Amino acid sequence: MLDLPFSNECFDVVIEKGTMDVLFVDSGDPWNPRPATVSKVMAMLEGVHRVLKSDGIFISITFGQPHFRRPFFHNPKFTWSVEWSTFGETFHYFFYTLRKGRRSSSVGVASGEKCEMSSICLLHEELEGEDYIFRTTIDGMD
């Protein structure tokens, strides 16, 4: 994940589930992660951005809350837009959709960043079974 062995712009979609979470395990303060963590996360995102086609989509399914992920997703190196949905009632999963080539000129909720609480209410058992993936559609997240 830190050195993807694929050619440039070869995938329409890249999906990761929990990969970034693993990189943050020993990050220290989540508001100010250790430099080693930042380097690993950026290497992963740079690799994903590189292998996505010019209109490719990166899907990240994670426990990482938006206020911790946005600084990485909005790095000036990347040309993607950021949207996310939240699943679960008391224990949340976040479903991020990043669309390459659609970055807003300025970053933030007011400039086109979309977020929503999903209308899908799932029990923890359903989340464990990953059925929520089949209840989402990247076409419907425009």
mmCIF file with all atom_site columns, C-alpha atoms in Angstrom, residues 1 4 6-7 12-15 17 19 28 62 66-67 72 75 84 87 92 98 110 116 123 126 134 141:
data_model
loop_
_atom_site.group_PDB
_atom_site.id
_atom_site.type_symbol
_atom_site.label_atom_id
_atom_site.label_alt_id
_atom_site.label_comp_id
_atom_site.label_asym_id
_atom_site.label_entity_id
_atom_site.label_seq_id
_atom_site.pdbx_PDB_ins_code
_atom_site.Cartn_x
_atom_site.Cartn_y
_atom_site.Cartn_z
_atom_site.occupancy
_atom_site.B_iso_or_equiv
_atom_site.pdbx_formal_charge
_atom_site.auth_seq_id
_atom_site.auth_comp_id
_atom_site.auth_asym_id
_atom_site.auth_atom_id
_atom_site.pdbx_PDB_model_num
ATOM 1  C CA . MET A 1 1   ? 0.000   0.000  0.000   1.00 0.00 ? 1   MET A CA 1
ATOM 2  C CA . LEU A 1 4   ? 1.766   0.296  -5.314  1.00 0.00 ? 4   LEU A CA 1
ATOM 3  C CA . PHE A 1 6   ? 0.861   -0.626 -10.804 1.00 0.00 ? 6   PHE A CA 1
ATOM 4  C CA . SER A 1 7   ? 1.269   1.701  -13.748 1.00 0.00 ? 7   SER A CA 1
ATOM 5  C CA . ASP A 1 12  ? -11.226 3.345  -12.480 1.00 0.00 ? 12  ASP A CA 1
ATOM 6  C CA . VAL A 1 13  ? -11.853 2.706  -8.777  1.00 0.00 ? 13  VAL A CA 1
ATOM 7  C CA . VAL A 1 14  ? -9.648  1.979  -5.770  1.00 0.00 ? 14  VAL A CA 1
ATOM 8  C CA . ILE A 1 15  ? -11.278 0.788  -2.529  1.00 0.00 ? 15  ILE A CA 1
ATOM 9  C CA . LYS A 1 17  ? -11.284 -0.589 4.033   1.00 0.00 ? 17  LYS A CA 1
ATOM 10 C CA . THR A 1 19  ? -5.945  0.432  5.547   1.00 0.00 ? 19  THR A CA 1
ATOM 11 C CA . GLY A 1 28  ? 0.221   9.605  18.732  1.00 0.00 ? 28  GLY A CA 1
ATOM 12 C CA . THR A 1 62  ? -12.865 3.812  7.838   1.00 0.00 ? 62  THR A CA 1
ATOM 13 C CA . PRO A 1 66  ? -13.633 13.691 8.780   1.00 0.00 ? 66  PRO A CA 1
ATOM 14 C CA . HIS A 1 67  ? -11.805 16.268 10.881  1.00 0.00 ? 67  HIS A CA 1
ATOM 15 C CA . PHE A 1 72  ? -4.736  14.501 4.198   1.00 0.00 ? 72  PHE A CA 1
ATOM 16 C CA . ASN A 1 75  ? -3.460  18.139 0.355   1.00 0.00 ? 75  ASN A CA 1
ATOM 17 C CA . TRP A 1 84  ? -18.575 11.278 2.842   1.00 0.00 ? 84  TRP A CA 1
ATOM 18 C CA . PHE A 1 87  ? -23.110 4.847  8.894   1.00 0.00 ? 87  PHE A CA 1
ATOM 19 C CA . HIS A 1 92  ? -19.733 5.224  13.232  1.00 0.00 ? 92  HIS A CA 1
ATOM 20 C CA . LEU A 1 98  ? -12.944 11.011 -3.571  1.00 0.00 ? 98  LEU A CA 1
ATOM 21 C CA . ALA A 1 110 ? -19.040 25.823 1.870   1.00 0.00 ? 110 ALA A CA 1
ATOM 22 C CA . GLU A 1 116 ? -24.271 13.564 5.000   1.00 0.00 ? 116 GLU A CA 1
ATOM 23 C CA . LEU A 1 123 ? -27.179 -2.471 13.422  1.00 0.00 ? 123 LEU A CA 1
ATOM 24 C CA . GLU A 1 126 ? -25.026 -5.595 9.750   1.00 0.00 ? 126 GLU A CA 1
ATOM 25 C CA . PHE A 1 134 ? -24.189 -3.206 -1.147  1.00 0.00 ? 134 PHE A CA 1
ATOM 26 C CA . MET A 1 141 ? -23.279 10.299 -4.673  1.00 0.00 ? 141 MET A CA 1
#
